[in-house]
């Protein structure tokens, strides 16, 4: 179980731009849950993920995994059991390295990265299999640089790389937002498949209400640093895009826009 | 004339070691490392002192590489752990090294004829005794260069080497791979400055001297050679970066030699270097700009 307990987060404390985003923010994520998170821009979705991953400091509260406080665990250490895919496809891969080289560094996640050769011929077949599961024909292009692929192709490889080694949590921040609708659908399908197959606990921020409704088994809506909607089980299964859109519009009106 | 060509190429080989170092920091890590202007003479200072103490000339190379590595570590530590900006971290170490180098050497040193260098040691004489000193310098520098090049090329194929490339390419990814990117940067700076100090050590053997100012402008020289080399081979992806850098270094030394032969006063050398460097950078930027435009279209 992953838990955010009494989190407070203040940006730029002590300056004129001081901004209190979270005050006593709480969230419990059960093992194996696949949560989709929606919410308007600036509602704190990315900040929440950054707090979970340790990418930004917090001003109070606790981040707990299985009851154990991980506040002091460094960001890179937390990724030993987490994978993350960002909105920007460029952040998940190395553009100047080939697909093969990228696959091999991802394959070595969790290992020491010592002086052994990085490329292991015995793993090539495995990489080919993984790539061909994407259905993008990348398995025949293993020696081209990642930078020459399209955004969708890069994001597909980034997703593969993030989930190649054993992990518990998958953190997705609008990872389909930069893609065209068709490619976004492919990536979303892949995401769902890998979450199910590997029985991951996943948190997916998305602006696509259809994805939020169709995928995952719990739905959160955030607004100005608060969780204003939390549906799971039956309630989530029965939710429709229109329901969600309704609530969305209502909070926008309250905001005055 | 032939002698001049040989000695110029030899210079190119020796300074290519320094260019390897800059290749790692500037090209791979994207880290403008000014430590170089201090770690280059550091290598020479340590070498001069050890030679004068009668230490085996080949061991002095090793010692120089080790102290260079320490200098690189210091810059890395200042930048990564104390969170000082990259350029400033290098400047701090460089400034400190200026005093440290003088402390080590006492003053400018020269190594008298009676003391064997790597070019005149018994080993060198048995193997290459029939060649003139000039040719021996060429061959021995080439051997050292090739050893370093092969080791570096091998290193770039290891997991650690891949991680180094990845940090320069996309440091976010390295973090999500559960690796401390700061540590990787420090490793890069350590290797880089070990090579730079080694270059300084070989120069000390070659000139039989150490001078406290011999580091001035070495960083800019190294940058220029890396940019020349990688620009020439830009479109030939099968040419290794290390090879490109060697070509850049030799070409650069030849250009400077030609300029001197045409009657350029030695005092103007640094000015010419600066102007050349500016031209190279502008051409490099211009090229980058067009690439981006093309990529955006
Ligand atoms: N580094 C930062 N410095 C100051 N304010 C920030 C910073 N990052 C985010 N914020 C503010 O925090 C709020 C939430 O941002 P974010 O978590 O990115 O929202 P979301 O991902 O839901 O769009 C926004 O109002 C934003 O301006
Ligand atoms: Mg966001």
Short mmCIF file of C-alpha atoms in Angstrom, two decimals, chain A residues 49-56 65 70-84 86 108-113 165-167 169, chain B residues 80-81 83 163 167 170-186:
data_model
loop_
_atom_site.label_atom_id
_atom_site.label_comp_id
_atom_site.label_asym_id
_atom_site.label_seq_id
_atom_site.Cartn_x
_atom_site.Cartn_y
_atom_site.Cartn_z
CA UNK A 49 3.10 12.36 -8.54
CA UNK A 50 6.30 14.31 -7.89
CA UNK A 51 5.72 13.98 -4.16
CA UNK A 52 5.20 10.22 -4.48
CA UNK A 53 8.40 9.87 -6.52
CA UNK A 54 10.40 12.22 -4.33
CA UNK A 55 11.11 14.63 -7.19
CA UNK A 56 10.08 17.62 -5.05
CA UNK A 65 4.94 2.44 1.42
CA UNK A 70 9.98 6.94 2.82
CA UNK A 71 10.25 10.72 3.22
CA UNK A 72 14.01 10.54 3.38
CA UNK A 73 14.41 8.05 0.54
CA UNK A 74 16.09 9.79 -2.42
CA UNK A 75 14.24 10.07 -5.72
CA UNK A 76 16.48 7.66 -7.64
CA UNK A 77 16.19 5.10 -4.84
CA UNK A 78 12.40 5.21 -5.02
CA UNK A 79 12.55 4.27 -8.69
CA UNK A 80 14.01 0.91 -7.70
CA UNK A 81 10.40 -0.18 -7.32
CA UNK A 82 8.70 2.43 -9.49
CA UNK A 83 8.51 3.09 -13.21
CA UNK A 84 7.52 6.45 -14.63
CA UNK A 86 6.19 11.43 -18.65
CA UNK A 108 19.92 -3.35 -16.44
CA UNK A 109 17.78 -1.23 -14.14
CA UNK A 110 18.29 -2.39 -10.59
CA UNK A 111 21.71 -3.86 -11.37
CA UNK A 112 25.05 -2.19 -10.60
CA UNK A 113 26.02 -0.84 -14.08
CA UNK A 165 12.24 -4.98 -15.02
CA UNK A 166 10.21 -6.13 -12.00
CA UNK A 167 8.43 -3.22 -10.34
CA UNK A 169 4.33 1.00 -9.06
CA UNK B 80 27.04 17.63 -7.42
CA UNK B 81 27.07 17.50 -3.64
CA UNK B 83 25.34 22.22 -5.69
CA UNK B 163 25.14 5.27 -18.15
CA UNK B 167 23.40 11.18 -18.31
CA UNK B 170 18.75 12.46 -20.79
CA UNK B 171 19.54 12.74 -17.11
CA UNK B 172 15.87 12.26 -16.13
CA UNK B 173 16.00 8.76 -17.56
CA UNK B 174 19.07 7.91 -15.48
CA UNK B 175 17.17 8.89 -12.35
CA UNK B 176 14.18 6.75 -13.30
CA UNK B 177 16.63 3.89 -13.88
CA UNK B 178 17.24 4.21 -10.14
CA UNK B 179 20.76 5.57 -10.59
CA UNK B 180 22.21 8.64 -8.91
CA UNK B 181 23.04 10.87 -11.87
CA UNK B 182 25.30 13.00 -9.70
CA UNK B 183 27.53 10.01 -9.10
CA UNK B 184 27.70 9.27 -12.80
CA UNK B 185 28.73 12.87 -13.49
CA UNK B 186 31.49 12.60 -10.90
#
